[in-house]
Amino acid sequence: MQFNLASLVWCKIFSMKSIEATRTYLQMLSPNEHKSVVNIVGDRVHITQIFDCPASFYRYLYCEVGREYHWVDRRNWSAQQIQAHLSQPGISLWVLYLKSSSTHQLPKTGI
C-alpha cells in the first residue's frame, strides 16, 4: 500500500468501530437545473469550479470536508484513482472560499 505524506497529515487513520451510515448524492442532470445563489455575505464568499485538480488538493478537501462526516471510502485512493474519478463525465469539483479578515482565502467546502 502506498501512502502520501500529505494524506497522512490530513487523514489520520484510526481503528473505528462500525457505524451505520447513509450516503447522499447531489445530482444535476442538466445545466438548466442550476439555480443562482444569492450572495448574502457580500464579497466574502467565492465559489469556483476546479479544473485539472491535483490529487493532493482533492485528497486535502476530501479529508478536511469529510472529517466530521466520517468520510473514509476514498482516503486511500491513489493519485491515479482520484484522476480517474475526476475525469468521469458528469463529475465536477467546486470549492467555496470564504475570505477571512486578513484577506487570505481558505477552502471551506468541496467535493
GROMACS .gro file of N, CA and C in nm:
model
  333
    1MET      N    1   0.085  -0.117   0.000
    1MET     CA    2   0.000   0.000   0.000
    1MET      C    3   0.089   0.123   0.000
    2GLN      N    4   0.054   0.221  -0.081
    2GLN     CA    5   0.134   0.342  -0.093
    2GLN      C    6   0.063   0.457  -0.022
    3PHE      N    7   0.136   0.531   0.061
    3PHE     CA    8   0.079   0.644   0.132
    3PHE      C    9   0.150   0.772   0.089
    4ASN      N   10   0.073   0.877   0.079
    4ASN     CA   11   0.125   1.009   0.051
    4ASN      C   12   0.137   1.079   0.185
    5LEU      N   13   0.251   1.144   0.211
    5LEU     CA   14   0.272   1.210   0.340
    5LEU      C   15   0.162   1.311   0.369
    6ALA      N   16   0.121   1.389   0.266
    6ALA     CA   17   0.015   1.488   0.288
    6ALA      C   18  -0.114   1.421   0.332
    7SER      N   19  -0.145   1.307   0.274
    7SER     CA   20  -0.269   1.240   0.313
    7SER      C   21  -0.260   1.188   0.455
    8LEU      N   22  -0.141   1.149   0.498
    8LEU     CA   23  -0.127   1.103   0.636
    8LEU      C   24  -0.141   1.217   0.734
    9VAL      N   25  -0.096   1.336   0.696
    9VAL     CA   26  -0.109   1.452   0.783
    9VAL      C   27  -0.256   1.489   0.799
   10TRP      N   28  -0.330   1.493   0.687
   10TRP     CA   29  -0.468   1.540   0.690
   10TRP      C   30  -0.567   1.431   0.724
   11CYS      N   31  -0.534   1.307   0.698
   11CYS     CA   32  -0.627   1.196   0.721
   11CYS      C   33  -0.565   1.100   0.820
   12LYS      N   34  -0.583   1.125   0.943
   12LYS     CA   35  -0.530   1.032   1.042
   12LYS      C   36  -0.615   0.906   1.038
   13ILE      N   37  -0.548   0.794   1.030
   13ILE     CA   38  -0.619   0.667   1.019
   13ILE      C   39  -0.631   0.606   1.158
   14PHE      N   40  -0.754   0.589   1.200
   14PHE     CA   41  -0.783   0.532   1.331
   14PHE      C   42  -0.857   0.400   1.313
   15SER      N   43  -0.847   0.311   1.412
   15SER     CA   44  -0.937   0.197   1.410
   15SER      C   45  -1.070   0.248   1.463
   16MET      N   46  -1.170   0.223   1.384
   16MET     CA   47  -1.303   0.270   1.423
   16MET      C   48  -1.398   0.152   1.428
   17LYS      N   49  -1.493   0.162   1.517
   17LYS     CA   50  -1.596   0.060   1.518
   17LYS      C   51  -1.691   0.088   1.402
   18SER      N   52  -1.764  -0.010   1.361
   18SER     CA   53  -1.859   0.006   1.252
   18SER      C   54  -1.975   0.094   1.295
   19ILE      N   55  -2.017   0.181   1.205
   19ILE     CA   56  -2.134   0.264   1.229
   19ILE      C   57  -2.223   0.256   1.106
   20GLU      N   58  -2.352   0.273   1.126
   20GLU     CA   59  -2.445   0.275   1.014
   20GLU      C   60  -2.439   0.414   0.952
   21ALA      N   61  -2.435   0.420   0.820
   21ALA     CA   62  -2.424   0.548   0.751
   21ALA      C   63  -2.521   0.553   0.634
   22THR      N   64  -2.563   0.674   0.601
   22THR     CA   65  -2.646   0.697   0.484
   22THR      C   66  -2.566   0.784   0.388
   23ARG      N   67  -2.553   0.740   0.266
   23ARG     CA   68  -2.481   0.816   0.165
   23ARG      C   69  -2.582   0.895   0.082
   24THR      N   70  -2.558   1.025   0.068
   24THR     CA   71  -2.645   1.112  -0.008
   24THR      C   72  -2.565   1.179  -0.118
   25TYR      N   73  -2.620   1.184  -0.237
   25TYR     CA   74  -2.552   1.246  -0.351
   25TYR      C   75  -2.629   1.369  -0.397
   26LEU      N   76  -2.556   1.467  -0.444
   26LEU     CA   77  -2.615   1.583  -0.510
   26LEU      C   78  -2.601   1.557  -0.659
   27GLN      N   79  -2.711   1.565  -0.729
   27GLN     CA   80  -2.707   1.532  -0.872
   27GLN      C   81  -2.782   1.638  -0.951
   28MET      N   82  -2.720   1.684  -1.057
   28MET     CA   83  -2.785   1.772  -1.154
   28MET      C   84  -2.772   1.703  -1.289
   29LEU      N   85  -2.883   1.673  -1.352
   29LEU     CA   86  -2.879   1.603  -1.479
   29LEU      C   87  -2.870   1.698  -1.597
   30SER      N   88  -2.895   1.826  -1.572
   30SER     CA   89  -2.892   1.925  -1.680
   30SER      C   90  -2.844   2.058  -1.624
   31PRO      N   91  -2.767   2.134  -1.702
   31PRO     CA   92  -2.727   2.268  -1.655
   31PRO      C   93  -2.846   2.358  -1.625
   32ASN      N   94  -2.961   2.328  -1.686
   32ASN     CA   95  -3.081   2.408  -1.660
   32ASN      C   96  -3.132   2.393  -1.517
   33GLU      N   97  -3.087   2.289  -1.448
   33GLU     CA   98  -3.128   2.267  -1.309
   33GLU      C   99  -3.052   2.358  -1.212
   34HIS      N  100  -2.946   2.421  -1.260
   34HIS     CA  101  -2.865   2.508  -1.173
   34HIS      C  102  -2.944   2.631  -1.136
   35LYS      N  103  -2.950   2.661  -1.010
   35LYS     CA  104  -3.018   2.780  -0.960
   35LYS      C  105  -2.913   2.876  -0.907
   36SER      N  106  -2.923   3.001  -0.945
   36SER     CA  107  -2.829   3.101  -0.895
   36SER      C  108  -2.846   3.116  -0.745
   37VAL      N  109  -2.735   3.144  -0.679
   37VAL     CA  110  -2.736   3.161  -0.534
   37VAL      C  111  -2.724   3.310  -0.504
   38VAL      N  112  -2.808   3.358  -0.415
   38VAL     CA  113  -2.800   3.497  -0.373
   38VAL      C  114  -2.688   3.507  -0.270
   39ASN      N  115  -2.593   3.596  -0.295
   39ASN     CA  116  -2.479   3.610  -0.205
   39ASN      C  117  -2.520   3.695  -0.086
   40ILE      N  118  -2.536   3.630   0.030
   40ILE     CA  119  -2.584   3.701   0.149
   40ILE      C  120  -2.470   3.752   0.237
   41VAL      N  121  -2.347   3.726   0.199
   41VAL     CA  122  -2.235   3.772   0.282
   41VAL      C  123  -2.143   3.866   0.204
   42GLY      N  124  -2.196   3.934   0.105
   42GLY     CA  125  -2.117   4.031   0.030
   42GLY      C  126  -2.006   3.965  -0.049
   43ASP      N  127  -1.890   4.030  -0.052
   43ASP     CA  128  -1.778   3.981  -0.132
   43ASP      C  129  -1.687   3.885  -0.055
   44ARG      N  130  -1.733   3.835   0.057
   44ARG     CA  131  -1.651   3.746   0.139
   44ARG      C  132  -1.652   3.602   0.091
   45VAL      N  133  -1.744   3.568   0.000
   45VAL     CA  134  -1.758   3.430  -0.045
   45VAL      C  135  -1.734   3.421  -0.195
   46HIS      N  136  -1.662   3.319  -0.234
   46HIS     CA  137  -1.636   3.294  -0.377
   46HIS      C  138  -1.648   3.144  -0.401
   47ILE      N  139  -1.727   3.105  -0.500
   47ILE     CA  140  -1.741   2.964  -0.536
   47ILE      C  141  -1.681   2.947  -0.675
   48THR      N  142  -1.593   2.850  -0.688
   48THR     CA  143  -1.527   2.830  -0.817
   48THR      C  144  -1.517   2.682  -0.849
   49GLN      N  145  -1.523   2.652  -0.979
   49GLN     CA  146  -1.503   2.515  -1.024
   49GLN      C  147  -1.354   2.491  -1.039
   50ILE      N  148  -1.307   2.376  -0.993
   50ILE     CA  149  -1.166   2.341  -1.001
   50ILE      C  150  -1.146   2.249  -1.121
   51PHE      N  151  -1.064   2.293  -1.215
   51PHE     CA  152  -1.029   2.213  -1.332
   51PHE      C  153  -0.889   2.156  -1.313
   52ASP      N  154  -0.862   2.039  -1.366
   52ASP     CA  155  -0.730   1.976  -1.355
   52ASP      C  156  -0.682   1.974  -1.211
   53CYS      N  157  -0.766   1.928  -1.123
   53CYS     CA  158  -0.737   1.927  -0.979
   53CYS      C  159  -0.625   1.829  -0.948
   54PRO      N  160  -0.519   1.873  -0.882
   54PRO     CA  161  -0.416   1.779  -0.838
   54PRO      C  162  -0.473   1.682  -0.735
   55ALA      N  163  -0.428   1.560  -0.740
   55ALA     CA  164  -0.476   1.458  -0.646
   55ALA      C  165  -0.454   1.502  -0.501
   56SER      N  166  -0.344   1.571  -0.474
   56SER     CA  167  -0.315   1.614  -0.337
   56SER      C  168  -0.420   1.713  -0.286
   57PHE      N  169  -0.468   1.803  -0.374
   57PHE     CA  170  -0.570   1.900  -0.333
   57PHE      C  171  -0.705   1.831  -0.312
   58TYR      N  172  -0.739   1.738  -0.401
   58TYR     CA  173  -0.862   1.660  -0.385
   58TYR      C  174  -0.858   1.584  -0.252
   59ARG      N  175  -0.745   1.522  -0.224
   59ARG     CA  176  -0.730   1.444  -0.100
   59ARG      C  177  -0.745   1.536   0.022
   60TYR      N  178  -0.685   1.653   0.016
   60TYR     CA  179  -0.696   1.751   0.125
   60TYR      C  180  -0.843   1.789   0.147
   61LEU      N  181  -0.913   1.825   0.038
   61LEU     CA  182  -1.053   1.863   0.051
   61LEU      C  183  -1.137   1.748   0.105
   62TYR      N  184  -1.115   1.630   0.051
   62TYR     CA  185  -1.192   1.512   0.093
   62TYR      C  186  -1.174   1.488   0.243
   63CYS      N  187  -1.053   1.496   0.290
   63CYS     CA  188  -1.026   1.470   0.432
   63CYS      C  189  -1.080   1.580   0.521
   64GLU      N  190  -1.057   1.704   0.482
   64GLU     CA  191  -1.099   1.816   0.567
   64GLU      C  192  -1.251   1.832   0.569
   65VAL      N  193  -1.314   1.828   0.453
   65VAL     CA  194  -1.459   1.844   0.447
   65VAL      C  195  -1.527   1.723   0.509
   66GLY      N  196  -1.475   1.605   0.485
   66GLY     CA  197  -1.540   1.484   0.531
   66GLY      C  198  -1.506   1.438   0.671
   67ARG      N  199  -1.412   1.505   0.735
   67ARG     CA  200  -1.366   1.461   0.868
   67ARG      C  201  -1.482   1.441   0.966
   68GLU      N  202  -1.567   1.540   0.981
   68GLU     CA  203  -1.675   1.529   1.080
   68GLU      C  204  -1.789   1.440   1.033
   69TYR      N  205  -1.787   1.403   0.904
   69TYR     CA  206  -1.892   1.317   0.849
   69TYR      C  207  -1.844   1.174   0.831
   70HIS      N  208  -1.724   1.146   0.878
   70HIS     CA  209  -1.666   1.011   0.873
   70HIS      C  210  -1.649   0.960   0.729
   71TRP      N  211  -1.609   1.049   0.639
   71TRP     CA  212  -1.581   1.006   0.501
   71TRP      C  213  -1.452   0.925   0.504
   72VAL      N  214  -1.460   0.801   0.465
   72VAL     CA  215  -1.341   0.717   0.465
   72VAL      C  216  -1.322   0.641   0.333
   73ASP      N  217  -1.425   0.633   0.251
   73ASP     CA  218  -1.420   0.549   0.131
   73ASP      C  219  -1.301   0.578   0.040
   74ARG      N  220  -1.267   0.705   0.024
   74ARG     CA  221  -1.165   0.744  -0.074
   74ARG      C  222  -1.033   0.788  -0.011
   75ARG      N  223  -1.019   0.771   0.117
   75ARG     CA  224  -0.898   0.819   0.185
   75ARG      C  225  -0.770   0.760   0.129
   76ASN      N  226  -0.772   0.635   0.096
   76ASN     CA  227  -0.650   0.568   0.049
   76ASN      C  228  -0.643   0.554  -0.102
   77TRP      N  229  -0.723   0.629  -0.174
   77TRP     CA  230  -0.716   0.624  -0.319
   77TRP      C  231  -0.580   0.673  -0.367
   78SER      N  232  -0.529   0.609  -0.469
   78SER     CA  233  -0.405   0.654  -0.531
   78SER      C  234  -0.434   0.777  -0.615
   79ALA      N  235  -0.329   0.846  -0.657
   79ALA     CA  236  -0.345   0.962  -0.746
   79ALA      C  237  -0.416   0.919  -0.875
   80GLN      N  238  -0.385   0.800  -0.924
   80GLN     CA  239  -0.448   0.751  -1.046
   80GLN      C  240  -0.598   0.727  -1.026
   81GLN      N  241  -0.636   0.675  -0.911
   81GLN     CA  242  -0.779   0.653  -0.883
   81GLN      C  243  -0.853   0.786  -0.873
   82ILE      N  244  -0.790   0.884  -0.810
   82ILE     CA  245  -0.853   1.016  -0.797
   82ILE      C  246  -0.870   1.078  -0.935
   83GLN      N  247  -0.765   1.074  -1.017
   83GLN     CA  248  -0.775   1.133  -1.151
   83GLN      C  249  -0.879   1.061  -1.236
   84ALA      N  250  -0.887   0.929  -1.225
   84ALA     CA  251  -0.988   0.853  -1.300
   84ALA      C  252  -1.128   0.895  -1.257
   85HIS      N  253  -1.147   0.914  -1.127
   85HIS     CA  254  -1.278   0.957  -1.075
   85HIS      C  255  -1.313   1.096  -1.128
   86LEU      N  256  -1.219   1.189  -1.117
   86LEU     CA  257  -1.247   1.327  -1.157
   86LEU      C  258  -1.264   1.342  -1.309
   87SER      N  259  -1.211   1.249  -1.386
   87SER     CA  260  -1.221   1.260  -1.532
   87SER      C  261  -1.350   1.199  -1.587
   88GLN      N  262  -1.433   1.142  -1.501
   88GLN     CA  263  -1.559   1.084  -1.547
   88GLN      C  264  -1.654   1.195  -1.594
   89PRO      N  265  -1.728   1.168  -1.702
   89PRO     CA  266  -1.830   1.265  -1.745
   89PRO      C  267  -1.931   1.287  -1.632
   90GLY      N  268  -1.969   1.409  -1.611
   90GLY     CA  269  -2.068   1.440  -1.509
   90GLY      C  270  -2.012   1.464  -1.371
   91ILE      N  271  -1.880   1.446  -1.353
   91ILE     CA  272  -1.817   1.473  -1.223
   91ILE      C  273  -1.747   1.609  -1.232
   92SER      N  274  -1.776   1.695  -1.136
   92SER     CA  275  -1.706   1.823  -1.129
   92SER      C  276  -1.679   1.854  -0.982
   93LEU      N  277  -1.580   1.937  -0.960
   93LEU     CA  278  -1.539   1.973  -0.824
   93LEU      C  279  -1.553   2.124  -0.808
   94TRP      N  280  -1.626   2.166  -0.707
   94TRP     CA  281  -1.649   2.307  -0.678
   94TRP      C  282  -1.602   2.334  -0.536
   95VAL      N  283  -1.541   2.449  -0.516
   95VAL     CA  284  -1.492   2.486  -0.383
   95VAL      C  285  -1.546   2.622  -0.346
   96LEU      N  286  -1.592   2.632  -0.222
   96LEU     CA  287  -1.637   2.758  -0.167
   96LEU      C  288  -1.522   2.817  -0.085
   97TYR      N  289  -1.482   2.937  -0.119
   97TYR     CA  290  -1.377   3.007  -0.045
   97TYR      C  291  -1.442   3.118   0.037
   98LEU      N  292  -1.403   3.127   0.162
   98LEU     CA  293  -1.451   3.232   0.250
   98LEU      C  294  -1.332   3.320   0.285
   99LYS      N  295  -1.340   3.444   0.246
   99LYS     CA  296  -1.230   3.536   0.272
   99LYS      C  297  -1.234   3.578   0.418
  100SER      N  298  -1.123   3.559   0.487
  100SER     CA  299  -1.115   3.598   0.627
  100SER      C  300  -1.082   3.747   0.636
  101SER      N  301  -1.078   3.797   0.756
  101SER     CA  302  -1.049   3.938   0.776
  101SER      C  303  -0.908   3.975   0.733
  102SER      N  304  -0.821   3.874   0.716
  102SER     CA  305  -0.682   3.904   0.679
  102SER      C  306  -0.658   3.887   0.528
  103THR      N  307  -0.763   3.880   0.449
  103THR     CA  308  -0.760   3.867   0.303
  103THR      C  309  -0.709   3.734   0.252
  104HIS      N  310  -0.678   3.639   0.339
  104HIS     CA  311  -0.642   3.505   0.294
  104HIS      C  312  -0.770   3.431   0.258
  105GLN      N  313  -0.761   3.345   0.160
  105GLN     CA  314  -0.876   3.265   0.123
  105GLN      C  315  -0.848   3.120   0.159
  106LEU      N  316  -0.942   3.059   0.227
  106LEU     CA  317  -0.927   2.921   0.267
  106LEU      C  318  -1.043   2.839   0.213
  107PRO      N  319  -1.018   2.719   0.163
  107PRO     CA  320  -1.130   2.637   0.118
  107PRO      C  321  -1.217   2.597   0.236
  108LYS      N  322  -1.346   2.615   0.222
  108LYS     CA  323  -1.439   2.581   0.329
  108LYS      C  324  -1.519   2.456   0.297
  109THR      N  325  -1.540   2.424   0.172
  109THR     CA  326  -1.612   2.304   0.138
  109THR      C  327  -1.580   2.264  -0.005
  110GLY      N  328  -1.618   2.146  -0.038
  110GLY     CA  329  -1.595   2.098  -0.172
  110GLY      C  330  -1.628   1.950  -0.186
  111ILE      N  331  -1.584   1.891  -0.297
  111ILE     CA  332  -1.605   1.750  -0.328
  111ILE      C  333  -1.745   1.729  -0.375
   0.00000   0.00000   0.00000
